[in-house]
């Protein structure tokens, strides 16, 4: 919480707004106001407040509608909302909670309770912001790994999107789709610790160099493990080089022992690598890459059920136009 902390007060009664401003005037907050739901969203977009004090019953858009708009936007969903209302029925409270309201204050409210609830929610938001900032540092590190090598430009984003597309065709949950996206971006973050002489070597790696490369999944887990929010992604980072027949690393897992999301990332990682130009070879065509992946599936490297789904996605532009266009020029 800083002197720049912004609070948006939304109420269709100007007297109510002035009352709250008077209550908070001695605090370090910057106060903004709106008198209906539509205006509230316009002001919200302009100032990006740290907290919203929101009346329930208003013209144009009521407080429940405003809350749903804010909470359904990934960019603003973590903004805390306190609903100040004369509505006191359980049904209205449940309606507010379902919309995404974080806390309630009933009119007439206690001044000290209002201040305490504002302070508590802002303290929680500060903690969440710190986690988000830490996450952004880690994602930036992942981009740094990619930026080292001009041949892998765009690899992480393609991998994340392609993995999510597979996840949707597998009917995975929204949580798993989010893990696939993050896993696609972070899967190789451990390579930040690998020397460029090895990482960017144009020729074949020696046995010793390959052993060093094989450490990057474990290093990636060490980098991401301190953040609890990235805990679901750790198995993807650790096991995306495992192979269905047990020939992969770091633990030689096989078959269903390998987490499903790691199997997805491993397969799409292989395909995208084959279709990307490298210092020691030209990019392979989609048909060539699929042929290799199919041969490797027959040899036991990839989950045959996953490869069947993947091949349909890559081969049929109707299933995903964006992905088809990415690779159609190869």
PDB file of C-alpha atoms in Angstrom:
ATOM      1  CA  UNK A   1       0.000   0.000   0.000  1.00  0.00           C
ATOM      2  CA  UNK A   2       1.475   3.341  -1.083  1.00  0.00           C
ATOM      3  CA  UNK A   3       0.473   6.975  -1.391  1.00  0.00           C
ATOM      4  CA  UNK A   4      -0.580   6.131  -4.954  1.00  0.00           C
ATOM      5  CA  UNK A   5      -3.218   3.616  -3.834  1.00  0.00           C
ATOM      6  CA  UNK A   6      -6.364   4.377  -5.836  1.00  0.00           C
ATOM      7  CA  UNK A   7      -9.901   3.686  -4.645  1.00  0.00           C
ATOM      8  CA  UNK A   8     -12.930   3.992  -6.913  1.00  0.00           C
ATOM      9  CA  UNK A   9     -16.198   4.850  -5.121  1.00  0.00           C
ATOM     10  CA  UNK A  10     -19.330   4.003  -7.104  1.00  0.00           C
ATOM     11  CA  UNK A  11     -22.787   5.126  -5.931  1.00  0.00           C
ATOM     12  CA  UNK A  12     -25.767   6.730  -7.648  1.00  0.00           C
ATOM     13  CA  UNK A  13     -26.240   9.035  -4.623  1.00  0.00           C
ATOM     14  CA  UNK A  14     -23.624  11.856  -4.607  1.00  0.00           C
ATOM     15  CA  UNK A  15     -24.166  12.350  -0.860  1.00  0.00           C
ATOM     16  CA  UNK A  16     -23.082   8.763  -0.208  1.00  0.00           C
ATOM     17  CA  UNK A  17     -19.915   9.312  -2.261  1.00  0.00           C
ATOM     18  CA  UNK A  18     -19.086  12.489  -0.325  1.00  0.00           C
ATOM     19  CA  UNK A  19     -19.643  10.700   2.984  1.00  0.00           C
ATOM     20  CA  UNK A  20     -17.147   7.973   2.090  1.00  0.00           C
ATOM     21  CA  UNK A  21     -14.663  10.553   0.785  1.00  0.00           C
ATOM     22  CA  UNK A  22     -14.917  12.402   4.114  1.00  0.00           C
ATOM     23  CA  UNK A  23     -14.307   9.161   6.010  1.00  0.00           C
ATOM     24  CA  UNK A  24     -11.218   8.325   3.937  1.00  0.00           C
ATOM     25  CA  UNK A  25      -9.922  11.878   3.505  1.00  0.00           C
ATOM     26  CA  UNK A  26      -7.290  11.525   6.211  1.00  0.00           C
ATOM     27  CA  UNK A  27      -5.843   8.386   4.609  1.00  0.00           C
ATOM     28  CA  UNK A  28      -3.154   8.145   1.931  1.00  0.00           C
ATOM     29  CA  UNK A  29      -5.603   7.015  -0.765  1.00  0.00           C
ATOM     30  CA  UNK A  30      -6.346   8.761  -4.030  1.00  0.00           C
ATOM     31  CA  UNK A  31     -10.132   8.798  -4.351  1.00  0.00           C
ATOM     32  CA  UNK A  32     -12.156   8.644  -7.571  1.00  0.00           C
ATOM     33  CA  UNK A  33     -15.897   8.348  -8.087  1.00  0.00           C
ATOM     34  CA  UNK A  34     -18.666   7.381 -10.499  1.00  0.00           C
ATOM     35  CA  UNK A  35     -22.442   7.607 -10.196  1.00  0.00           C
ATOM     36  CA  UNK A  36     -23.552   4.623 -12.266  1.00  0.00           C
ATOM     37  CA  UNK A  37     -22.220   1.285 -13.454  1.00  0.00           C
ATOM     38  CA  UNK A  38     -21.362   2.316 -16.992  1.00  0.00           C
ATOM     39  CA  UNK A  39     -19.443   5.363 -15.812  1.00  0.00           C
ATOM     40  CA  UNK A  40     -17.706   3.196 -13.215  1.00  0.00           C
ATOM     41  CA  UNK A  41     -16.288   0.906 -15.891  1.00  0.00           C
ATOM     42  CA  UNK A  42     -15.083   3.885 -17.926  1.00  0.00           C
ATOM     43  CA  UNK A  43     -13.312   5.391 -14.906  1.00  0.00           C
ATOM     44  CA  UNK A  44     -11.955   1.955 -13.968  1.00  0.00           C
ATOM     45  CA  UNK A  45     -10.371   1.628 -17.403  1.00  0.00           C
ATOM     46  CA  UNK A  46      -8.765   5.072 -17.102  1.00  0.00           C
ATOM     47  CA  UNK A  47      -7.282   4.764 -13.593  1.00  0.00           C
ATOM     48  CA  UNK A  48      -6.936   0.993 -12.932  1.00  0.00           C
ATOM     49  CA  UNK A  49      -7.891   1.294  -9.242  1.00  0.00           C
ATOM     50  CA  UNK A  50      -6.480  -0.829  -6.440  1.00  0.00           C
ATOM     51  CA  UNK A  51      -9.912  -1.297  -4.848  1.00  0.00           C
ATOM     52  CA  UNK A  52     -13.561  -0.574  -5.686  1.00  0.00           C
ATOM     53  CA  UNK A  53     -16.274   0.452  -3.218  1.00  0.00           C
ATOM     54  CA  UNK A  54     -19.431  -0.421  -5.100  1.00  0.00           C
ATOM     55  CA  UNK A  55     -23.127   0.249  -4.485  1.00  0.00           C
ATOM     56  CA  UNK A  56     -25.405  -2.680  -5.331  1.00  0.00           C
ATOM     57  CA  UNK A  57     -28.476  -0.924  -6.727  1.00  0.00           C
ATOM     58  CA  UNK A  58     -27.760   1.674  -9.436  1.00  0.00           C
ATOM     59  CA  UNK A  59     -29.229   2.791 -12.765  1.00  0.00           C
ATOM     60  CA  UNK A  60     -27.757   1.821 -16.158  1.00  0.00           C
ATOM     61  CA  UNK A  61     -25.759  -1.079 -14.670  1.00  0.00           C
ATOM     62  CA  UNK A  62     -26.146  -2.375 -11.136  1.00  0.00           C
ATOM     63  CA  UNK A  63     -23.257  -3.372  -8.900  1.00  0.00           C
ATOM     64  CA  UNK A  64     -23.608  -7.076  -9.681  1.00  0.00           C
ATOM     65  CA  UNK A  65     -23.235  -6.429 -13.419  1.00  0.00           C
ATOM     66  CA  UNK A  66     -20.216  -4.180 -12.872  1.00  0.00           C
ATOM     67  CA  UNK A  67     -18.599  -6.831 -10.686  1.00  0.00           C
ATOM     68  CA  UNK A  68     -19.054  -9.530 -13.327  1.00  0.00           C
ATOM     69  CA  UNK A  69     -17.418  -7.366 -15.993  1.00  0.00           C
ATOM     70  CA  UNK A  70     -14.400  -6.661 -13.761  1.00  0.00           C
ATOM     71  CA  UNK A  71     -14.024 -10.214 -12.475  1.00  0.00           C
ATOM     72  CA  UNK A  72     -14.448 -11.858 -15.889  1.00  0.00           C
ATOM     73  CA  UNK A  73     -11.516  -9.903 -17.312  1.00  0.00           C
ATOM     74  CA  UNK A  74      -8.174 -11.689 -16.657  1.00  0.00           C
ATOM     75  CA  UNK A  75      -6.439  -8.288 -16.518  1.00  0.00           C
ATOM     76  CA  UNK A  76      -8.673  -6.934 -13.728  1.00  0.00           C
ATOM     77  CA  UNK A  77     -10.092  -9.986 -11.965  1.00  0.00           C
ATOM     78  CA  UNK A  78      -7.800  -9.635  -8.950  1.00  0.00           C
ATOM     79  CA  UNK A  79      -8.991  -6.095  -8.138  1.00  0.00           C
ATOM     80  CA  UNK A  80     -10.816  -6.328  -4.773  1.00  0.00           C
ATOM     81  CA  UNK A  81     -14.440  -5.172  -4.663  1.00  0.00           C
ATOM     82  CA  UNK A  82     -16.354  -4.235  -1.531  1.00  0.00           C
ATOM     83  CA  UNK A  83     -20.088  -3.994  -2.087  1.00  0.00           C
ATOM     84  CA  UNK A  84     -21.782  -1.392   0.110  1.00  0.00           C
ATOM     85  CA  UNK A  85     -25.477  -2.144   0.223  1.00  0.00           C
ATOM     86  CA  UNK A  86     -28.709  -1.878   2.152  1.00  0.00           C
ATOM     87  CA  UNK A  87     -29.650  -5.300   0.776  1.00  0.00           C
ATOM     88  CA  UNK A  88     -29.307  -7.733   3.611  1.00  0.00           C
ATOM     89  CA  UNK A  89     -30.868 -10.970   2.385  1.00  0.00           C
ATOM     90  CA  UNK A  90     -28.830 -14.148   2.007  1.00  0.00           C
ATOM     91  CA  UNK A  91     -29.992 -14.359  -1.600  1.00  0.00           C
ATOM     92  CA  UNK A  92     -28.443 -10.971  -2.423  1.00  0.00           C
ATOM     93  CA  UNK A  93     -25.202 -11.900  -0.658  1.00  0.00           C
ATOM     94  CA  UNK A  94     -24.978 -15.141  -2.616  1.00  0.00           C
ATOM     95  CA  UNK A  95     -25.686 -13.243  -5.842  1.00  0.00           C
ATOM     96  CA  UNK A  96     -22.829 -10.866  -5.024  1.00  0.00           C
ATOM     97  CA  UNK A  97     -20.420 -13.693  -4.192  1.00  0.00           C
ATOM     98  CA  UNK A  98     -21.296 -15.495  -7.411  1.00  0.00           C
ATOM     99  CA  UNK A  99     -20.564 -12.289  -9.343  1.00  0.00           C
ATOM    100  CA  UNK A 100     -17.155 -12.059  -7.644  1.00  0.00           C
ATOM    101  CA  UNK A 101     -17.627  -9.562  -4.798  1.00  0.00           C
ATOM    102  CA  UNK A 102     -14.806  -9.932  -2.260  1.00  0.00           C
ATOM    103  CA  UNK A 103     -16.500  -8.369   0.765  1.00  0.00           C
ATOM    104  CA  UNK A 104     -19.721  -6.675   1.908  1.00  0.00           C
ATOM    105  CA  UNK A 105     -20.550  -3.696   4.106  1.00  0.00           C
ATOM    106  CA  UNK A 106     -24.189  -3.118   5.079  1.00  0.00           C
ATOM    107  CA  UNK A 107     -25.702   0.318   5.421  1.00  0.00           C
ATOM    108  CA  UNK A 108     -25.621   2.030   7.806  1.00  0.00           C
ATOM    109  CA  UNK A 109     -21.968   1.006   8.174  1.00  0.00           C
ATOM    110  CA  UNK A 110     -19.452   1.377  10.950  1.00  0.00           C
ATOM    111  CA  UNK A 111     -16.678   3.809   9.966  1.00  0.00           C
ATOM    112  CA  UNK A 112     -13.942   1.785  11.660  1.00  0.00           C
ATOM    113  CA  UNK A 113     -15.156  -1.479  10.128  1.00  0.00           C
ATOM    114  CA  UNK A 114     -15.115   0.091   6.644  1.00  0.00           C
ATOM    115  CA  UNK A 115     -11.553   1.344   7.106  1.00  0.00           C
ATOM    116  CA  UNK A 116     -10.416  -2.025   8.462  1.00  0.00           C
ATOM    117  CA  UNK A 117     -11.946  -3.996   5.593  1.00  0.00           C
ATOM    118  CA  UNK A 118     -10.389  -1.653   3.029  1.00  0.00           C
ATOM    119  CA  UNK A 119      -6.997  -1.988   4.697  1.00  0.00           C
ATOM    120  CA  UNK A 120      -7.206  -5.792   4.846  1.00  0.00           C
ATOM    121  CA  UNK A 121      -8.161  -6.184   1.193  1.00  0.00           C
ATOM    122  CA  UNK A 122      -5.457  -3.769   0.057  1.00  0.00           C
ATOM    123  CA  UNK A 123      -2.891  -5.690   2.110  1.00  0.00           C
ATOM    124  CA  UNK A 124      -3.999  -8.896   0.394  1.00  0.00           C
ATOM    125  CA  UNK A 125      -3.779  -7.220  -3.023  1.00  0.00           C
ATOM    126  CA  UNK A 126      -0.216  -6.092  -2.242  1.00  0.00           C
ATOM    127  CA  UNK A 127       0.718  -9.703  -1.525  1.00  0.00           C
ATOM    128  CA  UNK A 128      -0.895 -10.895  -4.763  1.00  0.00           C
ATOM    129  CA  UNK A 129       0.872  -8.144  -6.732  1.00  0.00           C
ATOM    130  CA  UNK A 130       4.222  -9.251  -5.305  1.00  0.00           C
ATOM    131  CA  UNK A 131       3.524 -12.815  -6.445  1.00  0.00           C
ATOM    132  CA  UNK A 132       2.556 -11.564  -9.899  1.00  0.00           C
ATOM    133  CA  UNK A 133       5.740  -9.507 -10.118  1.00  0.00           C
ATOM    134  CA  UNK A 134       7.824 -12.525  -9.112  1.00  0.00           C
ATOM    135  CA  UNK A 135       6.055 -14.602 -11.746  1.00  0.00           C
ATOM    136  CA  UNK A 136       6.776 -11.983 -14.382  1.00  0.00           C
ATOM    137  CA  UNK A 137      10.488 -12.103 -13.525  1.00  0.00           C
ATOM    138  CA  UNK A 138      10.484 -15.865 -14.062  1.00  0.00           C
ATOM    139  CA  UNK A 139       8.586 -15.608 -17.347  1.00  0.00           C
ATOM    140  CA  UNK A 140      11.071 -12.952 -18.458  1.00  0.00           C
ATOM    141  CA  UNK A 141      13.903 -15.375 -17.678  1.00  0.00           C
ATOM    142  CA  UNK A 142      12.213 -17.939 -19.915  1.00  0.00           C
ATOM    143  CA  UNK A 143      12.086 -15.385 -22.729  1.00  0.00           C
ATOM    144  CA  UNK A 144      15.779 -14.661 -22.127  1.00  0.00           C
ATOM    145  CA  UNK A 145      16.607 -18.303 -22.817  1.00  0.00           C
ATOM    146  CA  UNK A 146      14.694 -18.120 -26.089  1.00  0.00           C
ATOM    147  CA  UNK A 147      16.334 -14.824 -27.048  1.00  0.00           C
ATOM    148  CA  UNK A 148      19.795 -16.380 -26.773  1.00  0.00           C
ATOM    149  CA  UNK A 149      19.131 -18.406 -29.885  1.00  0.00           C
ATOM    150  CA  UNK A 150      17.704 -16.707 -32.991  1.00  0.00           C
ATOM    151  CA  UNK A 151      16.603 -20.120 -34.257  1.00  0.00           C
ATOM    152  CA  UNK A 152      14.129 -20.590 -31.400  1.00  0.00           C
ATOM    153  CA  UNK A 153      12.365 -17.224 -31.732  1.00  0.00           C
ATOM    154  CA  UNK A 154       8.665 -17.629 -31.003  1.00  0.00           C
ATOM    155  CA  UNK A 155       9.126 -21.265 -29.932  1.00  0.00           C
ATOM    156  CA  UNK A 156       7.680 -20.825 -26.431  1.00  0.00           C
ATOM    157  CA  UNK A 157       4.530 -19.035 -27.569  1.00  0.00           C
ATOM    158  CA  UNK A 158       3.910 -21.512 -30.384  1.00  0.00           C
ATOM    159  CA  UNK A 159       4.442 -24.380 -27.974  1.00  0.00           C
ATOM    160  CA  UNK A 160       2.069 -22.885 -25.408  1.00  0.00           C
ATOM    161  CA  UNK A 161      -0.691 -22.278 -27.965  1.00  0.00           C
ATOM    162  CA  UNK A 162      -0.270 -25.621 -29.681  1.00  0.00           C
ATOM    163  CA  UNK A 163      -0.321 -27.457 -26.342  1.00  0.00           C
ATOM    164  CA  UNK A 164      -3.498 -25.617 -25.330  1.00  0.00           C
ATOM    165  CA  UNK A 165      -5.135 -26.546 -28.630  1.00  0.00           C
ATOM    166  CA  UNK A 166      -4.333 -30.186 -27.958  1.00  0.00           C
ATOM    167  CA  UNK A 167      -5.685 -29.793 -24.436  1.00  0.00           C
ATOM    168  CA  UNK A 168      -9.006 -28.503 -25.758  1.00  0.00           C
ATOM    169  CA  UNK A 169      -9.310 -31.457 -28.136  1.00  0.00           C
ATOM    170  CA  UNK A 170      -8.614 -33.720 -25.150  1.00  0.00           C
ATOM    171  CA  UNK A 171     -11.397 -31.940 -23.204  1.00  0.00           C
ATOM    172  CA  UNK A 172      -9.027 -30.901 -20.434  1.00  0.00           C
ATOM    173  CA  UNK A 173     -10.140 -28.500 -17.712  1.00  0.00           C
ATOM    174  CA  UNK A 174      -9.466 -24.761 -17.761  1.00  0.00           C
ATOM    175  CA  UNK A 175      -6.928 -25.317 -14.980  1.00  0.00           C
ATOM    176  CA  UNK A 176      -5.017 -27.843 -17.093  1.00  0.00           C
ATOM    177  CA  UNK A 177      -5.156 -25.550 -20.130  1.00  0.00           C
ATOM    178  CA  UNK A 178      -3.578 -22.789 -18.027  1.00  0.00           C
ATOM    179  CA  UNK A 179      -0.861 -25.201 -16.867  1.00  0.00           C
ATOM    180  CA  UNK A 180      -0.155 -26.171 -20.486  1.00  0.00           C
ATOM    181  CA  UNK A 181       0.203 -22.533 -21.488  1.00  0.00           C
ATOM    182  CA  UNK A 182       2.574 -21.790 -18.619  1.00  0.00           C
ATOM    183  CA  UNK A 183       4.414 -25.048 -19.141  1.00  0.00           C
ATOM    184  CA  UNK A 184       4.936 -24.253 -22.809  1.00  0.00           C
ATOM    185  CA  UNK A 185       6.574 -20.971 -21.896  1.00  0.00           C
ATOM    186  CA  UNK A 186       8.588 -22.238 -18.915  1.00  0.00           C
ATOM    187  CA  UNK A 187       9.554 -25.779 -19.992  1.00  0.00           C
ATOM    188  CA  UNK A 188      13.137 -24.863 -20.924  1.00  0.00           C
ATOM    189  CA  UNK A 189      13.779 -22.133 -18.337  1.00  0.00           C
ATOM    190  CA  UNK A 190      16.491 -24.303 -16.754  1.00  0.00           C
ATOM    191  CA  UNK A 191      18.635 -23.735 -19.847  1.00  0.00           C
ATOM    192  CA  UNK A 192      19.408 -20.291 -18.423  1.00  0.00           C
ATOM    193  CA  UNK A 193      22.108 -22.086 -16.421  1.00  0.00           C
ATOM    194  CA  UNK A 194      23.613 -23.931 -19.418  1.00  0.00           C
ATOM    195  CA  UNK A 195      26.702 -22.397 -21.020  1.00  0.00           C
ATOM    196  CA  UNK A 196      26.095 -20.820 -24.430  1.00  0.00           C
ATOM    197  CA  UNK A 197      28.984 -22.838 -25.860  1.00  0.00           C
ATOM    198  CA  UNK A 198      26.918 -25.963 -25.246  1.00  0.00           C
ATOM    199  CA  UNK A 199      23.450 -24.531 -25.735  1.00  0.00           C
ATOM    200  CA  UNK A 200      24.269 -22.927 -29.102  1.00  0.00           C
ATOM    201  CA  UNK A 201      26.763 -25.505 -30.362  1.00  0.00           C
ATOM    202  CA  UNK A 202      26.207 -25.955 -34.116  1.00  0.00           C
ATOM    203  CA  UNK A 203      27.344 -29.576 -34.190  1.00  0.00           C
ATOM    204  CA  UNK A 204      26.568 -32.754 -32.295  1.00  0.00           C
ATOM    205  CA  UNK A 205      26.995 -32.643 -28.534  1.00  0.00           C
ATOM    206  CA  UNK A 206      29.552 -34.865 -26.837  1.00  0.00           C
ATOM    207  CA  UNK A 207      28.348 -37.351 -24.235  1.00  0.00           C
ATOM    208  CA  UNK A 208      29.585 -35.042 -21.481  1.00  0.00           C
ATOM    209  CA  UNK A 209      27.824 -32.022 -22.984  1.00  0.00           C
ATOM    210  CA  UNK A 210      24.588 -33.953 -23.324  1.00  0.00           C
ATOM    211  CA  UNK A 211      24.730 -34.894 -19.628  1.00  0.00           C
ATOM    212  CA  UNK A 212      24.942 -31.182 -18.841  1.00  0.00           C
ATOM    213  CA  UNK A 213      21.966 -30.423 -21.080  1.00  0.00           C
ATOM    214  CA  UNK A 214      19.977 -33.147 -19.295  1.00  0.00           C
ATOM    215  CA  UNK A 215      20.182 -31.158 -16.068  1.00  0.00           C
ATOM    216  CA  UNK A 216      17.994 -28.322 -17.342  1.00  0.00           C
ATOM    217  CA  UNK A 217      14.621 -29.808 -16.261  1.00  0.00           C
ATOM    218  CA  UNK A 218      15.825 -30.095 -12.657  1.00  0.00           C
ATOM    219  CA  UNK A 219      17.299 -26.602 -12.765  1.00  0.00           C
ATOM    220  CA  UNK A 220      14.010 -25.288 -14.143  1.00  0.00           C
ATOM    221  CA  UNK A 221      12.134 -26.797 -11.196  1.00  0.00           C
ATOM    222  CA  UNK A 222      14.596 -25.203  -8.768  1.00  0.00           C
ATOM    223  CA  UNK A 223      13.978 -21.804 -10.352  1.00  0.00           C
ATOM    224  CA  UNK A 224      10.166 -22.054 -10.296  1.00  0.00           C
ATOM    225  CA  UNK A 225       9.586 -24.055  -7.089  1.00  0.00           C
ATOM    226  CA  UNK A 226       9.716 -21.084  -4.659  1.00  0.00           C
ATOM    227  CA  UNK A 227       6.508 -19.703  -6.200  1.00  0.00           C
ATOM    228  CA  UNK A 228       3.470 -21.657  -4.996  1.00  0.00           C
ATOM    229  CA  UNK A 229       1.454 -20.366  -7.943  1.00  0.00           C
ATOM    230  CA  UNK A 230       3.768 -22.288 -10.298  1.00  0.00           C
ATOM    231  CA  UNK A 231       3.550 -25.563  -8.379  1.00  0.00           C
ATOM    232  CA  UNK A 232       1.154 -27.179 -10.911  1.00  0.00           C
ATOM    233  CA  UNK A 233       3.655 -26.431 -13.709  1.00  0.00           C
ATOM    234  CA  UNK A 234       6.624 -28.158 -12.050  1.00  0.00           C
ATOM    235  CA  UNK A 235       5.827 -31.696 -13.353  1.00  0.00           C
ATOM    236  CA  UNK A 236       5.638 -30.323 -16.903  1.00  0.00           C
ATOM    237  CA  UNK A 237       9.042 -28.667 -16.538  1.00  0.00           C
ATOM    238  CA  UNK A 238      10.605 -31.736 -14.916  1.00  0.00           C
ATOM    239  CA  UNK A 239       9.193 -34.474 -17.129  1.00  0.00           C
ATOM    240  CA  UNK A 240       8.774 -32.999 -20.625  1.00  0.00           C
ATOM    241  CA  UNK A 241      11.841 -34.956 -21.814  1.00  0.00           C
ATOM    242  CA  UNK A 242      10.551 -38.299 -20.551  1.00  0.00           C
ATOM    243  CA  UNK A 243       9.597 -40.749 -23.286  1.00  0.00           C
ATOM    244  CA  UNK A 244       6.700 -43.194 -23.397  1.00  0.00           C
ATOM    245  CA  UNK A 245       9.015 -46.235 -23.560  1.00  0.00           C
ATOM    246  CA  UNK A 246      11.114 -45.075 -20.606  1.00  0.00           C
ATOM    247  CA  UNK A 247      14.103 -43.883 -22.641  1.00  0.00           C
ATOM    248  CA  UNK A 248      13.844 -40.231 -21.609  1.00  0.00           C
ATOM    249  CA  UNK A 249      15.203 -38.191 -18.715  1.00  0.00           C
ATOM    250  CA  UNK A 250      15.619 -37.200 -15.904  1.00  0.00           C
ATOM    251  CA  UNK A 251      13.949 -40.237 -14.237  1.00  0.00           C
ATOM    252  CA  UNK A 252      13.261 -42.682 -17.055  1.00  0.00           C
ATOM    253  CA  UNK A 253       9.507 -42.729 -16.452  1.00  0.00           C
ATOM    254  CA  UNK A 254       7.387 -44.688 -18.906  1.00  0.00           C
ATOM    255  CA  UNK A 255       3.798 -44.792 -20.126  1.00  0.00           C
ATOM    256  CA  UNK A 256       1.173 -43.469 -17.719  1.00  0.00           C
ATOM    257  CA  UNK A 257       3.884 -42.752 -15.140  1.00  0.00           C
ATOM    258  CA  UNK A 258       4.618 -39.607 -17.135  1.00  0.00           C
ATOM    259  CA  UNK A 259       2.098 -36.879 -16.245  1.00  0.00           C
ATOM    260  CA  UNK A 260      -0.337 -36.293 -19.117  1.00  0.00           C
ATOM    261  CA  UNK A 261       0.471 -32.583 -19.451  1.00  0.00           C
ATOM    262  CA  UNK A 262       4.200 -33.358 -19.656  1.00  0.00           C
ATOM    263  CA  UNK A 263       3.478 -35.889 -22.426  1.00  0.00           C
ATOM    264  CA  UNK A 264       1.573 -33.219 -24.360  1.00  0.00           C
ATOM    265  CA  UNK A 265       4.367 -30.647 -24.015  1.00  0.00           C
ATOM    266  CA  UNK A 266       7.021 -33.212 -24.933  1.00  0.00           C
ATOM    267  CA  UNK A 267       5.280 -34.160 -28.169  1.00  0.00           C
ATOM    268  CA  UNK A 268       4.546 -30.622 -29.376  1.00  0.00           C
ATOM    269  CA  UNK A 269       8.066 -29.558 -28.340  1.00  0.00           C
ATOM    270  CA  UNK A 270       9.534 -32.241 -30.580  1.00  0.00           C
ATOM    271  CA  UNK A 271       7.360 -31.270 -33.545  1.00  0.00           C
ATOM    272  CA  UNK A 272       8.068 -27.554 -33.262  1.00  0.00           C
ATOM    273  CA  UNK A 273      11.805 -28.238 -32.953  1.00  0.00           C
ATOM    274  CA  UNK A 274      11.746 -30.360 -36.116  1.00  0.00           C
ATOM    275  CA  UNK A 275      10.000 -27.596 -38.059  1.00  0.00           C
ATOM    276  CA  UNK A 276      12.417 -24.909 -36.838  1.00  0.00           C
ATOM    277  CA  UNK A 277      15.658 -24.118 -38.659  1.00  0.00           C
ATOM    278  CA  UNK A 278      18.788 -24.975 -36.711  1.00  0.00           C
ATOM    279  CA  UNK A 279      22.495 -24.194 -37.301  1.00  0.00           C
ATOM    280  CA  UNK A 280      23.094 -27.806 -38.324  1.00  0.00           C
ATOM    281  CA  UNK A 281      19.975 -28.342 -40.503  1.00  0.00           C
ATOM    282  CA  UNK A 282      17.141 -26.664 -42.359  1.00  0.00           C
ATOM    283  CA  UNK A 283      13.618 -26.690 -40.976  1.00  0.00           C
ATOM    284  CA  UNK A 284      11.719 -29.823 -41.928  1.00  0.00           C
ATOM    285  CA  UNK A 285       8.348 -29.620 -43.650  1.00  0.00           C
ATOM    286  CA  UNK A 286       5.183 -30.423 -41.707  1.00  0.00           C
ATOM    287  CA  UNK A 287       4.842 -33.753 -43.517  1.00  0.00           C
ATOM    288  CA  UNK A 288       8.475 -34.650 -42.813  1.00  0.00           C
ATOM    289  CA  UNK A 289       8.143 -33.712 -39.149  1.00  0.00           C
ATOM    290  CA  UNK A 290       4.913 -35.678 -38.775  1.00  0.00           C
ATOM    291  CA  UNK A 291       6.532 -38.665 -40.467  1.00  0.00           C
ATOM    292  CA  UNK A 292       9.393 -38.585 -37.964  1.00  0.00           C
ATOM    293  CA  UNK A 293       7.018 -38.169 -35.008  1.00  0.00           C
ATOM    294  CA  UNK A 294       4.913 -41.079 -36.279  1.00  0.00           C
ATOM    295  CA  UNK A 295       7.992 -43.276 -36.657  1.00  0.00           C
ATOM    296  CA  UNK A 296       9.098 -42.335 -33.138  1.00  0.00           C
ATOM    297  CA  UNK A 297       5.594 -43.121 -31.855  1.00  0.00           C
ATOM    298  CA  UNK A 298       5.841 -46.583 -33.421  1.00  0.00           C
ATOM    299  CA  UNK A 299       9.215 -46.951 -31.701  1.00  0.00           C
ATOM    300  CA  UNK A 300       7.574 -46.095 -28.368  1.00  0.00           C
ATOM    301  CA  UNK A 301       8.773 -42.534 -27.751  1.00  0.00           C
ATOM    302  CA  UNK A 302       5.348 -40.850 -27.798  1.00  0.00           C
ATOM    303  CA  UNK A 303       1.930 -41.684 -26.422  1.00  0.00           C
ATOM    304  CA  UNK A 304       0.098 -43.135 -29.485  1.00  0.00           C
ATOM    305  CA  UNK A 305      -3.283 -41.738 -28.423  1.00  0.00           C
ATOM    306  CA  UNK A 306      -1.855 -38.238 -28.046  1.00  0.00           C
ATOM    307  CA  UNK A 307      -0.059 -38.454 -31.368  1.00  0.00           C
ATOM    308  CA  UNK A 308      -3.301 -39.459 -33.097  1.00  0.00           C
ATOM    309  CA  UNK A 309      -4.998 -36.309 -31.775  1.00  0.00           C
ATOM    310  CA  UNK A 310      -1.966 -34.173 -32.585  1.00  0.00           C
ATOM    311  CA  UNK A 311      -1.749 -35.419 -36.172  1.00  0.00           C
ATOM    312  CA  UNK A 312      -5.391 -34.507 -36.800  1.00  0.00           C
ATOM    313  CA  UNK A 313      -4.852 -30.994 -35.454  1.00  0.00           C
ATOM    314  CA  UNK A 314      -1.759 -30.348 -37.555  1.00  0.00           C
ATOM    315  CA  UNK A 315      -3.149 -31.910 -40.733  1.00  0.00           C
ATOM    316  CA  UNK A 316      -6.599 -30.296 -40.737  1.00  0.00           C
ATOM    317  CA  UNK A 317      -6.761 -26.485 -41.077  1.00  0.00           C
ATOM    318  CA  UNK A 318     -10.425 -26.559 -40.033  1.00  0.00           C
ATOM    319  CA  UNK A 319      -9.410 -27.669 -36.530  1.00  0.00           C
ATOM    320  CA  UNK A 320      -7.185 -24.678 -35.880  1.00  0.00           C
ATOM    321  CA  UNK A 321      -6.551 -22.089 -38.575  1.00  0.00           C
ATOM    322  CA  UNK A 322      -3.859 -20.200 -36.616  1.00  0.00           C
ATOM    323  CA  UNK A 323      -1.715 -23.284 -36.060  1.00  0.00           C
ATOM    324  CA  UNK A 324      -2.131 -24.428 -39.645  1.00  0.00           C
ATOM    325  CA  UNK A 325      -0.954 -21.017 -40.862  1.00  0.00           C
ATOM    326  CA  UNK A 326       2.094 -21.100 -38.561  1.00  0.00           C
ATOM    327  CA  UNK A 327       3.437 -24.194 -40.229  1.00  0.00           C
ATOM    328  CA  UNK A 328       1.935 -24.090 -43.730  1.00  0.00           C
ATOM    329  CA  UNK A 329       4.788 -21.947 -45.079  1.00  0.00           C
ATOM    330  CA  UNK A 330       7.403 -24.565 -44.207  1.00  0.00           C
TER     331      UNK A 330
END
